[in-house]
GROMACS .gro file of C-alpha atoms in nm:
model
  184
    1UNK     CA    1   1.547   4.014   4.012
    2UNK     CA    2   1.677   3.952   3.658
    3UNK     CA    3   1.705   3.579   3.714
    4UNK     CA    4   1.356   3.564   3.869
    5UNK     CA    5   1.231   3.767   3.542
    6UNK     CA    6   1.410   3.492   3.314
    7UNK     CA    7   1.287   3.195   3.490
    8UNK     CA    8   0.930   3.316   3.512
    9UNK     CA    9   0.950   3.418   3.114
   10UNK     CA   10   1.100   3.036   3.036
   11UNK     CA   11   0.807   2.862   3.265
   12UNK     CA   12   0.570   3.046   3.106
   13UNK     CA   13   0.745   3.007   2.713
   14UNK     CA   14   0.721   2.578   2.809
   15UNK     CA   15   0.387   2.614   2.947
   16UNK     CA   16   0.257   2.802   2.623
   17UNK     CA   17   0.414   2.541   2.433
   18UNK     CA   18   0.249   2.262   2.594
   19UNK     CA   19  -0.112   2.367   2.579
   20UNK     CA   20  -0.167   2.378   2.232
   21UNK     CA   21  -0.346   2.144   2.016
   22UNK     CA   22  -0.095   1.900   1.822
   23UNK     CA   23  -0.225   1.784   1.506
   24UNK     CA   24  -0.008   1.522   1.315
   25UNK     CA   25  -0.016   1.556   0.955
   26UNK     CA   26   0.178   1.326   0.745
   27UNK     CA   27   0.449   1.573   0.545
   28UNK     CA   28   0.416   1.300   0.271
   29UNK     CA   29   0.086   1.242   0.223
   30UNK     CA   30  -0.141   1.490   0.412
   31UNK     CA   31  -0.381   1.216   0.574
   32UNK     CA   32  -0.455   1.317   0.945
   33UNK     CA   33  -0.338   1.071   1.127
   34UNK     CA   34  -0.410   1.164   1.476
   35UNK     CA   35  -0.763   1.227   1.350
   36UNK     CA   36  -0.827   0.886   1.202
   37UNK     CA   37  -0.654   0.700   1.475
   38UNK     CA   38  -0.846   0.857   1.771
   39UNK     CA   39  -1.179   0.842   1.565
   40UNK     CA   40  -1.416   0.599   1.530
   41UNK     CA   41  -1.282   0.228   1.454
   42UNK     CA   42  -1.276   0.227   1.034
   43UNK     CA   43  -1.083   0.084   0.714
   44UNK     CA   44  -0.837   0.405   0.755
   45UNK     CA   45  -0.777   0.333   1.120
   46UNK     CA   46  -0.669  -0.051   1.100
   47UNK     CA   47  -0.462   0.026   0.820
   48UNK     CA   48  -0.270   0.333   1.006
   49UNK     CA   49  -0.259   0.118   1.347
   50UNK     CA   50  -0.084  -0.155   1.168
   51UNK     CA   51   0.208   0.093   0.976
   52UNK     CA   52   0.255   0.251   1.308
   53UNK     CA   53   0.284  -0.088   1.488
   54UNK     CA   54   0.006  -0.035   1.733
   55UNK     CA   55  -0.191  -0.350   1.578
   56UNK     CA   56  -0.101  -0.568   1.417
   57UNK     CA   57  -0.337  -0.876   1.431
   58UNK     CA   58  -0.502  -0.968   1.123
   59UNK     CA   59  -0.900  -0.916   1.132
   60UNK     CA   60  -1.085  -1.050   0.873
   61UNK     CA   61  -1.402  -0.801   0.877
   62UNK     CA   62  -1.140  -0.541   0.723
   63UNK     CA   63  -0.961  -0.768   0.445
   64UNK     CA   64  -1.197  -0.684   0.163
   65UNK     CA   65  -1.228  -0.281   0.290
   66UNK     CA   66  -0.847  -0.272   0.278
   67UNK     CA   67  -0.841  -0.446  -0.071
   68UNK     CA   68  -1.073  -0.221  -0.239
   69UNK     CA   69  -0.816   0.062  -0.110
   70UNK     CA   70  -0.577  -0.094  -0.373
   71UNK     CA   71  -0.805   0.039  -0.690
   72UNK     CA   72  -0.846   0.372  -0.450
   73UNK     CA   73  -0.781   0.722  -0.657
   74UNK     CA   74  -0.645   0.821  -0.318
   75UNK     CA   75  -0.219   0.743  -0.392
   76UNK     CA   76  -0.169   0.766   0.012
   77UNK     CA   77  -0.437   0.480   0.066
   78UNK     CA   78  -0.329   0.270  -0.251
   79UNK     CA   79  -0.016   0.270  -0.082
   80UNK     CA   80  -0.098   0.202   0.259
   81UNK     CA   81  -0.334  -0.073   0.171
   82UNK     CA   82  -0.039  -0.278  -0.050
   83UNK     CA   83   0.162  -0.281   0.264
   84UNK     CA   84  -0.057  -0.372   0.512
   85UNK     CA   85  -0.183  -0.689   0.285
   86UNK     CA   86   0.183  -0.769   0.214
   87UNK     CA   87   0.223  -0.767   0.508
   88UNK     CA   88  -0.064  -1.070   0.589
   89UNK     CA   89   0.015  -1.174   0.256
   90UNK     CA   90   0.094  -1.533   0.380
   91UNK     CA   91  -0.215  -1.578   0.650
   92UNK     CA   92  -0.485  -1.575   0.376
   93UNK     CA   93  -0.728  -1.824   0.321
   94UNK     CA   94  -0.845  -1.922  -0.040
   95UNK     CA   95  -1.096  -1.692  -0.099
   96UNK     CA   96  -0.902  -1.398   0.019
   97UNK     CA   97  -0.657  -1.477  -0.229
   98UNK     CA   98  -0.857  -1.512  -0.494
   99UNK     CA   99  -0.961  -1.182  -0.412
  100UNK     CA  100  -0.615  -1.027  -0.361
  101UNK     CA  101  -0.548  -1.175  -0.662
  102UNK     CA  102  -0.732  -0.995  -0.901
  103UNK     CA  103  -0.696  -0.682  -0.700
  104UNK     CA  104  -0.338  -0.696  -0.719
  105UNK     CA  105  -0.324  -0.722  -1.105
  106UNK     CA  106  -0.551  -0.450  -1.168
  107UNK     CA  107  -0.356  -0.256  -0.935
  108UNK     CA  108  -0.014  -0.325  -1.127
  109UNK     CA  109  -0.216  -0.307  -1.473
  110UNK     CA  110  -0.315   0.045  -1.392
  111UNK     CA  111  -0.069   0.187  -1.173
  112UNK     CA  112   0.211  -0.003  -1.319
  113UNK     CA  113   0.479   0.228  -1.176
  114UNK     CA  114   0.364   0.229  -0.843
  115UNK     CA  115   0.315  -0.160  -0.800
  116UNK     CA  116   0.654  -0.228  -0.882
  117UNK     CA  117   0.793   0.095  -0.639
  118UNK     CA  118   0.595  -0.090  -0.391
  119UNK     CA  119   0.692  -0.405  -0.460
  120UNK     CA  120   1.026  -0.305  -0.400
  121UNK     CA  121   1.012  -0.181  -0.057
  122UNK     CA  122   0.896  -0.453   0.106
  123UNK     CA  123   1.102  -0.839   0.259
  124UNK     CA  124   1.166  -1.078  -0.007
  125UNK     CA  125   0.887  -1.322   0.135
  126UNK     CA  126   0.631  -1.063   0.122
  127UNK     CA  127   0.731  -0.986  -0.242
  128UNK     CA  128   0.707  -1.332  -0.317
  129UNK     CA  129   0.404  -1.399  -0.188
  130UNK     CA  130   0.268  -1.115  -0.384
  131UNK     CA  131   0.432  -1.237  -0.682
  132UNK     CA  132   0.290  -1.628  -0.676
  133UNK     CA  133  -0.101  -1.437  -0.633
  134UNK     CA  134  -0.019  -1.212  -0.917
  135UNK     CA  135   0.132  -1.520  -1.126
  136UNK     CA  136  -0.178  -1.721  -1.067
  137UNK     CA  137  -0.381  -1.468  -1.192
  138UNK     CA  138  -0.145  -1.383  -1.439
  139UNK     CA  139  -0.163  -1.756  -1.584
  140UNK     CA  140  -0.582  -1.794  -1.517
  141UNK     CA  141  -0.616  -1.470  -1.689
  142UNK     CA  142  -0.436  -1.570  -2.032
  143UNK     CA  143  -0.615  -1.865  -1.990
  144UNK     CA  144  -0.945  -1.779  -1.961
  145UNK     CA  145  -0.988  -1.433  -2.117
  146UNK     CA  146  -0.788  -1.621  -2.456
  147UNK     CA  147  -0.566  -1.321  -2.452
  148UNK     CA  148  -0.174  -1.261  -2.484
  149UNK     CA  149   0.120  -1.152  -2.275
  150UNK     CA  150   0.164  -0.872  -2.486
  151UNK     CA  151  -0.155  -0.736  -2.441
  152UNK     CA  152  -0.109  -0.714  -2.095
  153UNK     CA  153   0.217  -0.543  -2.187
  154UNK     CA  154   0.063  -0.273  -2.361
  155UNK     CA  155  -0.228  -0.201  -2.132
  156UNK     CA  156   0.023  -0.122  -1.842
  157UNK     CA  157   0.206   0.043  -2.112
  158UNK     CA  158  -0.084   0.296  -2.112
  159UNK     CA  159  -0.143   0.353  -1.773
  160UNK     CA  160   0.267   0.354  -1.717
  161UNK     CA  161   0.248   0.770  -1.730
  162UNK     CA  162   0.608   0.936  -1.711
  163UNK     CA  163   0.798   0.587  -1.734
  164UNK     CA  164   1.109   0.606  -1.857
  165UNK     CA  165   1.249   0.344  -2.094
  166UNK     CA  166   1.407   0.131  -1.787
  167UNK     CA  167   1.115   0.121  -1.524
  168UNK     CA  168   0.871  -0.019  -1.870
  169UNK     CA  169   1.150  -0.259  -1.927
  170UNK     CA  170   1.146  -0.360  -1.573
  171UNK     CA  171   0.756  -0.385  -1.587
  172UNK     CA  172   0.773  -0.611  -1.904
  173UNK     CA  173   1.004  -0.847  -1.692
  174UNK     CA  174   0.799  -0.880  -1.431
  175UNK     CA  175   0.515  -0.968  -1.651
  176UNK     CA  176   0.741  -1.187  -1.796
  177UNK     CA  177   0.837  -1.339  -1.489
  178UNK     CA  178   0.462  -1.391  -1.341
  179UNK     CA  179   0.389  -1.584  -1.669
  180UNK     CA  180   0.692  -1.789  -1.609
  181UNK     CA  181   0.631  -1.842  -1.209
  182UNK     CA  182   0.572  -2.188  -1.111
  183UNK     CA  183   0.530  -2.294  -0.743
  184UNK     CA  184   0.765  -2.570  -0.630
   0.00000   0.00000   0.00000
């Protein structure tokens, strides 16, 4: 009678276990992923399905949406947006990178710190990529807006909050780099 008691308790435990609502919350950023990604089709949805490898065709009607998430306030989004275009980086046509472009040195002029985090985690031809936009916009920009290399220097300077003396030096050199950057 005993055994019957224990196996009825244990059926019951696994069945009260399985019946209750799972929510999936990132423990890194908050965002509610099972929320967006069984809602309606959005920005926040194609960007999630491609990080969790359930899409990963590229669909032009979200390029812009998922570039304006670069200049986001929301960190999680900034974030998830750089990877996702890195990850496309290559399959853009002119006017999408001309418009990568610029987002992608605003986004390392005021989040300095984070680009170059970023930058790091993804494949070399990814960060490449990245890199010849940036130094194209990089070059056009000294260019056109008659300004110097050190000004750019000392706006990401600013924006560079709780840098220590080696991650500005490594922002310097990638400036430095961009300016140099010449396609083959």
């Amino acid at each position: 009678m005993k055994s019957y008691l224990n196996i009825y308790l244990c059926i019951l435990f696994f069945i009260s276990c399985n019946n209750e609502p799972q929510e999936i919350y990132s423990s890194l950023d908050g965002i509610n992923y099972q929320e967006i990604l069984n809602g309606p089709v959005n920005t926040e949805q194609y960007i999630l399905s491609h990080l969790h490898g359930k899409d990963t065709s590229f669909k032009d009607e979200y390029f812009d949406q998922v570039v304006e998430k670069l200049e986001d306030n929301n960190h999680a989004w900034r974030i998830n947006a750089f990877h996702v275009l890195s990850i496309h980086c290559g399959n853009l046509n002119n006017n999408q990178q001309q418009n990568l472009q610029s987002s992608l040195f605003n986004y390392f002029l005021h989040f300095p710190n984070e680009y170059m985090s970023q930058i790091e985690q993804i494949n070399i031809t990814n960060s490449d990529c990245f890199l010849e936009l940036f130094s194209d916009y990089v070059h056009h920009y000294l260019i056109t807006h008659n300004i110097t290399l050190v000004s750019m220097k000392n706006v990401a300077y600013k924006y560079c909050n709780d840098c220590n003396d080696e991650e500005i030096k490594s922002i310097y050199s990638y400036l430095e780099l961009a300016s140099r950057f010449q396609k083959e």
